[in-house]
mmCIF file of C-alpha atoms in Angstrom:
data_model
loop_
_atom_site.group_PDB
_atom_site.id
_atom_site.type_symbol
_atom_site.label_atom_id
_atom_site.label_comp_id
_atom_site.label_asym_id
_atom_site.label_seq_id
_atom_site.Cartn_x
_atom_site.Cartn_y
_atom_site.Cartn_z
ATOM 1 C CA MET A 14 146.356 112.287 59.988
ATOM 2 C CA ILE A 15 148.157 112.627 63.315
ATOM 3 C CA ARG A 16 148.365 116.416 62.952
ATOM 4 C CA SER A 17 144.618 116.688 62.286
ATOM 5 C CA LEU A 18 143.659 114.641 65.393
ATOM 6 C CA PRO A 19 144.560 117.351 67.942
ATOM 7 C CA SER A 20 142.788 119.995 65.877
ATOM 8 C CA ALA A 21 139.685 117.762 65.596
ATOM 9 C CA LEU A 22 139.705 117.219 69.369
ATOM 10 C CA THR A 23 140.090 120.946 69.929
ATOM 11 C CA ALA A 24 137.164 121.662 67.602
ATOM 12 C CA LEU A 25 135.044 119.072 69.397
ATOM 13 C CA ALA A 26 135.923 120.532 72.794
ATOM 14 C CA VAL A 27 135.041 124.058 71.642
ATOM 15 C CA THR A 28 131.728 122.841 70.199
ATOM 16 C CA VAL A 29 130.808 121.047 73.435
ATOM 17 C CA ALA A 30 131.794 124.076 75.494
ATOM 18 C CA LEU A 31 129.588 126.334 73.370
ATOM 19 C CA LEU A 32 126.582 123.996 73.337
ATOM 20 C CA ALA A 33 126.630 122.951 77.012
ATOM 21 C CA PRO A 34 125.115 126.177 78.445
ATOM 22 C CA ALA A 35 122.409 126.183 75.779
ATOM 23 C CA ALA A 36 121.540 122.552 76.509
ATOM 24 C CA ALA A 37 121.410 123.211 80.242
ATOM 25 C CA ALA A 38 119.123 126.215 79.748
ATOM 26 C CA ALA A 39 116.856 124.343 77.332
ATOM 27 C CA ALA A 40 116.424 121.286 79.536
ATOM 28 C CA PRO A 41 113.762 121.963 82.191
ATOM 29 C CA LEU A 42 114.550 118.609 83.770
ATOM 30 C CA GLY A 43 114.344 118.911 87.548
ATOM 31 C CA ARG A 44 113.074 122.480 87.395
ATOM 32 C CA THR A 45 111.716 123.766 90.679
ATOM 33 C CA SER A 46 108.064 124.814 90.751
ATOM 34 C CA LEU A 47 105.926 126.595 93.304
ATOM 35 C CA PRO A 48 103.350 123.755 93.630
ATOM 36 C CA ALA A 49 106.122 121.230 94.257
ATOM 37 C CA ILE A 50 107.584 123.342 97.062
ATOM 38 C CA GLU A 51 104.170 124.277 98.501
ATOM 39 C CA ARG A 52 103.348 120.622 99.145
ATOM 40 C CA GLN A 53 106.536 120.173 101.162
ATOM 41 C CA VAL A 54 106.553 123.244 103.410
ATOM 42 C CA MET A 55 104.256 124.692 106.053
ATOM 43 C CA CYS A 56 102.746 128.083 106.676
ATOM 44 C CA VAL A 57 104.561 129.204 109.810
ATOM 45 C CA THR A 58 101.524 130.921 111.329
ATOM 46 C CA CYS A 59 98.755 128.505 110.267
ATOM 47 C CA LYS A 60 100.807 125.352 110.952
ATOM 48 C CA ILE A 61 99.253 123.659 107.895
ATOM 49 C CA PRO A 62 100.781 122.801 104.502
ATOM 50 C CA LEU A 63 101.396 125.891 102.423
ATOM 51 C CA ASN A 64 99.431 124.548 99.460
ATOM 52 C CA VAL A 65 96.183 124.730 101.487
ATOM 53 C CA ALA A 66 96.964 127.745 103.681
ATOM 54 C CA GLN A 67 95.018 130.940 102.993
ATOM 55 C CA SER A 68 96.546 133.747 105.000
ATOM 56 C CA PRO A 69 98.661 136.851 104.440
ATOM 57 C CA GLN A 70 101.691 134.990 105.835
ATOM 58 C CA ALA A 71 101.125 132.114 103.407
ATOM 59 C CA ASP A 72 100.966 134.620 100.542
ATOM 60 C CA ARG A 73 104.256 136.168 101.702
ATOM 61 C CA GLU A 74 105.874 132.740 101.821
ATOM 62 C CA ARG A 75 104.604 131.950 98.312
ATOM 63 C CA ALA A 76 105.980 135.261 97.009
ATOM 64 C CA PHE A 77 109.330 134.542 98.659
ATOM 65 C CA ILE A 78 109.462 131.061 97.113
ATOM 66 C CA GLN A 79 108.477 132.433 93.699
ATOM 67 C CA SER A 80 111.270 135.028 93.851
ATOM 68 C CA LEU A 81 113.793 132.307 94.693
ATOM 69 C CA ILE A 82 112.566 130.160 91.803
ATOM 70 C CA ARG A 83 112.889 133.109 89.414
ATOM 71 C CA ARG A 84 116.495 133.501 90.568
ATOM 72 C CA GLY A 85 117.108 129.878 89.558
ATOM 73 C CA TYR A 86 117.300 128.241 92.974
ATOM 74 C CA THR A 87 116.960 124.472 93.131
ATOM 75 C CA GLU A 88 114.442 122.792 95.417
ATOM 76 C CA ALA A 89 117.080 122.130 98.076
ATOM 77 C CA GLN A 90 118.309 125.733 97.914
ATOM 78 C CA VAL A 91 114.745 127.048 98.236
ATOM 79 C CA LYS A 92 114.212 124.905 101.337
ATOM 80 C CA GLN A 93 117.495 126.119 102.835
ATOM 81 C CA ALA A 94 116.497 129.735 102.194
ATOM 82 C CA LEU A 95 113.085 129.114 103.770
ATOM 83 C CA VAL A 96 114.704 127.628 106.881
ATOM 84 C CA ALA A 97 117.082 130.589 107.059
ATOM 85 C CA GLN A 98 114.175 133.031 106.714
ATOM 86 C CA TYR A 99 111.444 131.362 108.829
ATOM 87 C CA GLY A 100 113.193 128.701 110.915
ATOM 88 C CA PRO A 101 113.066 124.892 110.820
ATOM 89 C CA THR A 102 109.325 124.762 111.536
ATOM 90 C CA VAL A 103 108.670 125.793 107.936
ATOM 91 C CA LEU A 104 109.630 122.286 106.814
ATOM 92 C CA GLY A 105 107.023 120.704 109.078
ATOM 93 C CA LEU A 106 109.319 117.852 110.058
ATOM 94 C CA PRO A 107 109.764 116.692 113.643
ATOM 95 C CA ARG A 108 113.185 117.148 115.162
ATOM 96 C CA ALA A 109 115.459 114.128 114.982
ATOM 97 C CA HIS A 110 116.077 114.001 118.738
ATOM 98 C CA GLY A 111 114.149 113.718 121.970
ATOM 99 C CA PHE A 112 110.545 112.563 122.004
ATOM 100 C CA ASP A 113 110.068 113.528 118.344
ATOM 101 C CA VAL A 114 112.171 110.541 117.307
ATOM 102 C CA SER A 115 109.123 108.408 118.142
ATOM 103 C CA VAL A 116 107.470 109.780 114.990
ATOM 104 C CA TYR A 117 110.068 107.866 113.015
ATOM 105 C CA ALA A 118 110.695 104.929 115.369
ATOM 106 C CA VAL A 119 107.142 103.812 116.205
ATOM 107 C CA PRO A 120 106.042 103.018 112.625
ATOM 108 C CA VAL A 121 109.250 101.083 112.015
ATOM 109 C CA ALA A 122 108.778 99.117 115.262
ATOM 110 C CA VAL A 123 105.126 98.364 114.482
ATOM 111 C CA LEU A 124 106.064 97.165 111.007
ATOM 112 C CA ALA A 125 108.771 94.900 112.461
ATOM 113 C CA VAL A 126 106.309 93.405 114.984
ATOM 114 C CA VAL A 127 103.702 92.765 112.275
ATOM 115 C CA ILE A 128 106.253 91.050 110.061
ATOM 116 C CA ALA A 129 107.480 88.912 112.973
ATOM 117 C CA LEU A 130 103.906 87.899 113.845
ATOM 118 C CA LEU A 131 103.195 86.984 110.260
ATOM 119 C CA LEU A 132 106.360 84.901 110.069
ATOM 120 C CA VAL A 133 105.270 82.971 113.159
ATOM 121 C CA LEU A 134 101.513 82.697 112.580
ATOM 122 C CA VAL A 135 101.233 82.059 108.834
ATOM 123 C CA PRO A 136 102.997 78.664 108.981
ATOM 124 C CA ARG A 137 100.743 77.662 111.890
ATOM 125 C CA TRP A 138 97.611 78.669 109.995
ATOM 126 C CA ARG A 139 98.778 76.809 106.918
ATOM 127 C CA ARG A 140 99.464 73.646 108.947
ATOM 128 C CA ARG A 141 96.069 73.861 110.621
ATOM 129 C CA ALA A 142 94.231 74.218 107.298
ATOM 130 C CA VAL A 143 95.747 71.143 105.630
ATOM 131 C CA PRO A 144 93.020 69.584 103.425
ATOM 132 C CA GLY A 145 92.181 65.900 103.868
ATOM 133 C CA SER A 146 92.823 65.715 107.592
ATOM 134 C CA PRO A 147 91.010 62.776 109.285
ATOM 135 C CA ASP A 148 88.570 64.820 111.357
ATOM 136 C CA GLU A 149 87.869 67.453 108.729
ATOM 137 C CA GLY A 150 84.090 66.839 108.633
ATOM 138 C CA ALA A 151 83.354 66.397 112.341
ATOM 139 C CA PRO A 152 84.016 68.915 115.097
ATOM 140 C CA ALA A 153 86.394 67.853 117.844
ATOM 141 C CA GLY A 154 84.881 65.998 120.816
ATOM 142 C CA LEU A 155 82.037 64.229 118.926
ATOM 143 C CA ASP A 156 81.830 60.471 118.565
ATOM 144 C CA ALA A 157 80.748 58.869 115.284
ATOM 145 C CA SER A 158 77.001 58.707 116.113
ATOM 146 C CA GLN A 159 76.860 62.338 117.198
ATOM 147 C CA ALA A 160 78.776 63.415 114.079
ATOM 148 C CA ALA A 161 76.360 61.473 111.847
ATOM 149 C CA ARG A 162 73.350 63.036 113.568
ATOM 150 C CA LEU A 163 74.871 66.516 113.213
ATOM 151 C CA GLU A 164 75.530 65.930 109.500
ATOM 152 C CA SER A 165 71.928 64.743 108.915
ATOM 153 C CA ASP A 166 70.518 67.760 110.787
ATOM 154 C CA LEU A 167 72.698 70.121 108.788
ATOM 155 C CA ALA A 168 71.689 68.395 105.534
ATOM 156 C CA ARG A 169 68.014 69.101 106.283
ATOM 157 C CA PHE A 170 68.671 72.843 106.456
ATOM 158 C CA ASP A 171 70.481 72.975 103.091
#
């Protein structure tokens, strides 16, 4: 039994080693496609997303991407090759320094302000709208006779 254990492990290791490349080739999980890349990159002359660009340069970029995909490049590798070929503007992302940081910072700041306002104002609104408060029926500043007259006038219009 003990002598057969190493040979069984060796056979298992050989089987896994032989089947691993076939399993990797058969599994298209995470496979890069032209439409997926086109949505994420820009035409460098049109300055619009590549998936809607109709120009000779856009066609050249698509052909370049397709050749990289045929070579088996991953999405990240295709993007790196595009940046090497056409420059960082092909990704269509603002730079992460200088004034372009505001593209990332302003939405985050606005969201933080909205959340802070909601945290302050919602409890106030909820306190103000408590049902059963004593002057719920009459507007502020009216005495009892004026409130009764207002209610009777409003009842006539219903």
